Coordinates of C-alpha atoms in Angstrom, one line a residue:
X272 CA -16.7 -10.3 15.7
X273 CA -17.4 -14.0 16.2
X274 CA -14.8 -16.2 17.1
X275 CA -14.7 -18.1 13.2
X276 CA -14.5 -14.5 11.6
X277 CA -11.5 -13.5 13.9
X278 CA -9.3 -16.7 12.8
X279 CA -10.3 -16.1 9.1
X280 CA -9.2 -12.5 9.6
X281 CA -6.1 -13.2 11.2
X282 CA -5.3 -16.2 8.8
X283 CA -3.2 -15.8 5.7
X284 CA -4.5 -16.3 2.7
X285 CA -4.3 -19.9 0.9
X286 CA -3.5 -19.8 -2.4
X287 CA -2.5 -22.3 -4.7
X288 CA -1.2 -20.9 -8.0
X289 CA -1.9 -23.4 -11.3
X290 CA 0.0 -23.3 -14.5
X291 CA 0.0 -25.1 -17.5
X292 CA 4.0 -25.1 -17.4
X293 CA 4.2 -26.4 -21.0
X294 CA 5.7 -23.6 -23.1
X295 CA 8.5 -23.1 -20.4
X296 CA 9.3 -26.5 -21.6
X297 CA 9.1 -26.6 -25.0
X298 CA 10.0 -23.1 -26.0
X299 CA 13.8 -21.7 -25.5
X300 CA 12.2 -18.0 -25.8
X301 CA 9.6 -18.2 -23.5
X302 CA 11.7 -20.5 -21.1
X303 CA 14.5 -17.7 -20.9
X304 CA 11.2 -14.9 -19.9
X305 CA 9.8 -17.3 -17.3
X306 CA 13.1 -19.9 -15.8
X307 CA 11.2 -21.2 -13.0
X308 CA 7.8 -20.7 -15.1
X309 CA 5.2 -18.6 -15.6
X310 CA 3.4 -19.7 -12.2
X311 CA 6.5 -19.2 -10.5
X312 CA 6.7 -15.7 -11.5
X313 CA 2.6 -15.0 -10.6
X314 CA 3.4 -16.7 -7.1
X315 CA 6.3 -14.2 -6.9
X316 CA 4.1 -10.5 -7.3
X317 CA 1.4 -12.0 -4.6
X318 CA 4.0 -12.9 -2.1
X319 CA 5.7 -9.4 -3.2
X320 CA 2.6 -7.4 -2.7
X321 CA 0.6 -9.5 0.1
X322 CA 4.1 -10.7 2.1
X323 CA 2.6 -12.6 5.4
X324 CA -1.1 -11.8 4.5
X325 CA -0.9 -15.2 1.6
X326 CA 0.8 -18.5 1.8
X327 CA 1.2 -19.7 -1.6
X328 CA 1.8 -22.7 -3.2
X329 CA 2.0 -24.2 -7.1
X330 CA 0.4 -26.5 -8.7
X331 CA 1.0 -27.7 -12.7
X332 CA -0.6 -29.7 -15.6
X333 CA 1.9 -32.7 -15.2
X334 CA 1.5 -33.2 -11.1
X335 CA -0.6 -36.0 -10.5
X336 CA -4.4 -35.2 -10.5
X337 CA -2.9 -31.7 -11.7
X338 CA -1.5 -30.9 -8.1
X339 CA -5.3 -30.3 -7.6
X340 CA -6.3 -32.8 -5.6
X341 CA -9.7 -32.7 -3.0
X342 CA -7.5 -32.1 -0.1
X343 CA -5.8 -29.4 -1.5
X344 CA -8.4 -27.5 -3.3
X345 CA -10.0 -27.9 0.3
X346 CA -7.3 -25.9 1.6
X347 CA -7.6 -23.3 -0.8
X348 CA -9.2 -19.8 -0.5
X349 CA -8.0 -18.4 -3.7
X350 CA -7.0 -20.5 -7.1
X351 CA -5.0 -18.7 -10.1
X352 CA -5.2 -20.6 -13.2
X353 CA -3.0 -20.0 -16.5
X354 CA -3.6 -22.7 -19.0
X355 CA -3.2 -22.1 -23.2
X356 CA -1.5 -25.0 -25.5
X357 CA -3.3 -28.1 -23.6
X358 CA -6.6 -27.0 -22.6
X359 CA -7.5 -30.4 -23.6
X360 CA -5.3 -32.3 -21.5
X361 CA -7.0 -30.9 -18.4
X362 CA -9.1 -34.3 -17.3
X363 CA -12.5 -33.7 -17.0
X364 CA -13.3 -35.2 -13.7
X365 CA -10.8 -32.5 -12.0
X366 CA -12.6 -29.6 -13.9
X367 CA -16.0 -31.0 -12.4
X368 CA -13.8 -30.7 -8.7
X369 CA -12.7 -27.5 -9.4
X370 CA -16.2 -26.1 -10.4
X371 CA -17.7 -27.6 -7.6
X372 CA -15.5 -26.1 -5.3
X373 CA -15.9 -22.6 -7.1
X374 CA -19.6 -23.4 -6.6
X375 CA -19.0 -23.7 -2.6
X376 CA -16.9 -20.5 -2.7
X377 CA -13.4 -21.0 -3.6
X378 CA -12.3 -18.0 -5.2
X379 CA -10.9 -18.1 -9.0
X380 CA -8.7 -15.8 -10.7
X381 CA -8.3 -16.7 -14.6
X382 CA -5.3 -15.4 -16.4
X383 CA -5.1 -14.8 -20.1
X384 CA -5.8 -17.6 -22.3
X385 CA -7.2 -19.4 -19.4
X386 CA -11.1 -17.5 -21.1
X387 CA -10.9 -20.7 -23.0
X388 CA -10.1 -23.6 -20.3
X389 CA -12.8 -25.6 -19.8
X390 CA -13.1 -24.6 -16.6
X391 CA -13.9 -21.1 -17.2
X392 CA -16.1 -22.3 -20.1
X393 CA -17.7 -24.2 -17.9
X394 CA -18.2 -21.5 -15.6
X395 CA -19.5 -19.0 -18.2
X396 CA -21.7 -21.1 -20.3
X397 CA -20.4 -18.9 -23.2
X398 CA -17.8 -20.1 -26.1
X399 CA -15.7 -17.2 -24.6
X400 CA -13.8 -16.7 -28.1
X401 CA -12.2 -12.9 -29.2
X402 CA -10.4 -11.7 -31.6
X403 CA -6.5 -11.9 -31.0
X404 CA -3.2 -10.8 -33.0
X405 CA 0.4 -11.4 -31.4
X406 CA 2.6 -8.5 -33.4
X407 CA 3.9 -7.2 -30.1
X408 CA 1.2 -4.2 -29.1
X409 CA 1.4 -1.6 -26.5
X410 CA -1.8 -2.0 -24.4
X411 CA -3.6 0.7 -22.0
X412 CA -5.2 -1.0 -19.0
X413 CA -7.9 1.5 -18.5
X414 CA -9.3 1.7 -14.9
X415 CA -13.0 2.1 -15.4
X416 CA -14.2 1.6 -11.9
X417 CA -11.6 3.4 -9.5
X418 CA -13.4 2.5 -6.2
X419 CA -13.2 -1.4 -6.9
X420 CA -10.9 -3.4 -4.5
X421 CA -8.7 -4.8 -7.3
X422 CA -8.4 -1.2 -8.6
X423 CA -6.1 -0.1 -5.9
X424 CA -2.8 1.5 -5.9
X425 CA -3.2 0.9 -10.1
X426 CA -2.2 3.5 -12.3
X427 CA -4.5 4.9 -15.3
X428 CA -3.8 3.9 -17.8
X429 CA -1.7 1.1 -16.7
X430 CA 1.1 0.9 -19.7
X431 CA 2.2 -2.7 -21.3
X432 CA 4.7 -1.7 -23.5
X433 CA 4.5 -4.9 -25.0
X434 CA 1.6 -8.0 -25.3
X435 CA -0.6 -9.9 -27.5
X436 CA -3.5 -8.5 -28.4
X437 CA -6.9 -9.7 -27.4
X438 CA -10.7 -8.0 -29.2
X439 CA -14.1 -7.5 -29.1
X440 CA -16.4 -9.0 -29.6
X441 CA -15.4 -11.2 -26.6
X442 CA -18.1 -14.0 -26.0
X443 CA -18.5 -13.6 -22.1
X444 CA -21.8 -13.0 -20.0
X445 CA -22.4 -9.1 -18.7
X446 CA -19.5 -8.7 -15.6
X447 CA -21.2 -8.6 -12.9
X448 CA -18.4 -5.5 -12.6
X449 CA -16.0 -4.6 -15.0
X450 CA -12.5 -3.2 -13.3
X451 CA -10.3 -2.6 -16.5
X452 CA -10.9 -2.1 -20.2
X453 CA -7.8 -2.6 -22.7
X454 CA -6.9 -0.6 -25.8
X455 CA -4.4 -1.6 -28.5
X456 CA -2.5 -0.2 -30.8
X457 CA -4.5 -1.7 -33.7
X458 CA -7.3 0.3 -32.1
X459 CA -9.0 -2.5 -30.8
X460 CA -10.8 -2.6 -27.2
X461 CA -11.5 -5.7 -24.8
X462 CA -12.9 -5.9 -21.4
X463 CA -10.0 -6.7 -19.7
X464 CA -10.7 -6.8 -15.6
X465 CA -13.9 -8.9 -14.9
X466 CA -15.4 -9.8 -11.8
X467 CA -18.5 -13.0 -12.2
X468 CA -20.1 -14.4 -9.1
X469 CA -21.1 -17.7 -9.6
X470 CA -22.9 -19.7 -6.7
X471 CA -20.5 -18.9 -3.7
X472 CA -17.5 -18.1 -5.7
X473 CA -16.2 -15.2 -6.6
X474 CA -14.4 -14.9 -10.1
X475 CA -12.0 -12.6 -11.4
X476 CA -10.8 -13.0 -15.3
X477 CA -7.7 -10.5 -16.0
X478 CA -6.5 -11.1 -19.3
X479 CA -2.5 -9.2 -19.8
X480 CA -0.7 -12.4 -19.7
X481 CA 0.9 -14.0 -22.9
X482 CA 4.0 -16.2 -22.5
X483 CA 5.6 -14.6 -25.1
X484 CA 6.3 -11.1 -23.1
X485 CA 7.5 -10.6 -19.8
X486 CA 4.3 -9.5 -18.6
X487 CA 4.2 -11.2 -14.9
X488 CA 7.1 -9.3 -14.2
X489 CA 5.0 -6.4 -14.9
X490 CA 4.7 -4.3 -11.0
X491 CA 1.4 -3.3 -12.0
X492 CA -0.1 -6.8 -13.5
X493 CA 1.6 -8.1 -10.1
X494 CA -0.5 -6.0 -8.0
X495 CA -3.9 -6.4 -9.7
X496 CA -3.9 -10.4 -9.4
X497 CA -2.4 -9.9 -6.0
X498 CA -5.5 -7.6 -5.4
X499 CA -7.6 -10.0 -7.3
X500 CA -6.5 -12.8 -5.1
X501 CA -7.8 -10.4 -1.8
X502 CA -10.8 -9.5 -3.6
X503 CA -11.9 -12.8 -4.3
X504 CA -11.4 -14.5 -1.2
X505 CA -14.8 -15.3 1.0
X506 CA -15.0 -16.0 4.5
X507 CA -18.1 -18.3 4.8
X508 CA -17.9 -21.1 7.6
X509 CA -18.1 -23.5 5.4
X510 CA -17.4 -24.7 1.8
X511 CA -21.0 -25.8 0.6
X512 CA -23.2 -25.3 -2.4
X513 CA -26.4 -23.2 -2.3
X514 CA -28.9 -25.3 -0.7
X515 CA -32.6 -25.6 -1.7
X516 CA -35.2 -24.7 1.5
X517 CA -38.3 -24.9 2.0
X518 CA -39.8 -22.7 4.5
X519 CA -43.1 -22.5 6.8
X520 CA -44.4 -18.4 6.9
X521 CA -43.0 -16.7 9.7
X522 CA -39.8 -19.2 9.9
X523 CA -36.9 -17.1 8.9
X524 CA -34.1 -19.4 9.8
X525 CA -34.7 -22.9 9.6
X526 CA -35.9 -24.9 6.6
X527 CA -36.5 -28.4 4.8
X528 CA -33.4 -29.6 3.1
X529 CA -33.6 -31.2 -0.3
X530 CA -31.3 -32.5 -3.2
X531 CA -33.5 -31.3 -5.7
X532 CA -36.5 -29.7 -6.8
X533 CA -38.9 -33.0 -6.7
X534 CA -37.4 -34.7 -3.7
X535 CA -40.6 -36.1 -2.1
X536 CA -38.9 -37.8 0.9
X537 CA -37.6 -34.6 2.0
X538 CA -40.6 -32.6 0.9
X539 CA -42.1 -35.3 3.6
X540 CA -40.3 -34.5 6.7
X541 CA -41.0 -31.7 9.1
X542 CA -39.0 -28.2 9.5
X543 CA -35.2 -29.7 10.8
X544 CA -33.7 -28.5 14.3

């Protein structure tokens, strides 16, 4: 093991936790569920299930920049994001940060009604709409693929007594694997645990989560996005976006860097050192 891949190893993993934090405010119901927040209580189940092996830290809507500055985004492996009444509020120049960084392998975990931030948007290139009904359902987390990662120590089915209901047809690209599927008691199914790869990142979209049910309290929703969070971390050397290369037959390992596909001056130089 080289020297870079020990430290990562022994290194806890960085994660900083993002929520909206605006129903906790406005809503007496939901603020009584959540008293510290929502994010709070998601930064609680990974430090419960992962103890020494994350360091964990929160970041909301109303922090300047949206607590998700370069420098700390930079010292992130793993970002959670909840987001539902103000979307819109989310300034574009920090979603165009946070995609980049996805881009150069930050890992993202997407909670709930964050399908519709226009981060994830951004990430999918879909409208990522569903079908949805709050009436207080009971939903099945069905484990459909029970040698994934985020899979483990889950039980099947995975029992919320109580949670809004999401439905197909959800408008989401093919998973690149899909970990959970929900049922309802309507009858309704939804893809529920969904793993996306996108450049160097690695995204995980889990969608029990409503902040009108005590569902981050849940010990099993606690250990998927703490799973999640493990799954989803990568241990490049590096944060950097795929690279375009040219190379010469026979040269495996070195190549002609460019910014894009018609960049001459680059074209122009010889293989690099």
């Amino acid at each position: 093991m080289s020297e870079f891949a020990s430290e990562r190893a022994q290194r806890p993993i960085r994660v900083t936790v993002w929520g909206e934090n605006r129903h906790e405010q406005l809503e007496e119901k939901v603020a009584k569920i959540y008293p510290h927040g929502m994010h709070a209580a998601v930064a609680e189940g990974i430090t419960e299930n992962l103890g020494r092996g994350a360091r964990v830290r929160t970041a909301t809507l109303d922090d300047p920049e949206h607590g998700l500055t370069e420098e700390v985004l930079a010292e992130t492996d793993v970002l959670t994001w909840w987001g539902h009444a103000a979307h819109a509020e989310v300034a574009d120049e920090v979603v165009e940060r946070v995609h980049r960084h996805v881009l150069e392998g930050l890992g993202l975990v997407v909670l709930h009604s964050g399908h519709w931030s226009k981060l994830f948007m951004k990430l999918m290139g879909t409208t990522c709409t569903l079908r949805w009904r709050s009436e207080h359902d009971r939903e099945l987390v069905w484990t459909v693929d029970p040698t994934h990662p985020i899979a483990r120590g889950i039980p099947h089915p995975m029992i919320i007594e109580e949670d809004e209901m999401y439905g197909e047809f959800f408008d989401i690209p093919a998973p690149d694997e899909l970990v959970f599927l929900s049922t309802f008691s309507g009858g309704e199914v939804f893809r529920s645990g969904c793993c996306f790869r996108r450049g160097h990142g690695k995204i995980f979209y889990f969608r029990p989560g409503d902040q009108d049910y005590p569902t981050y309290h849940h010990e099993g929703v606690r250990r998927v996005i703490a799973n999640a969070v493990e799954w989803a971390k990568t241990d490049r050397p590096e944060r950097t976006l795929p690279t375009l290369l040219r190379y010469e037959t026979g040269d495996f390992y070195r190549g002609r860097g460019y910014t894009g596909p018609m960049d001459n001056q680059a074209a122009a130089q010889g293989p690099q050192a």
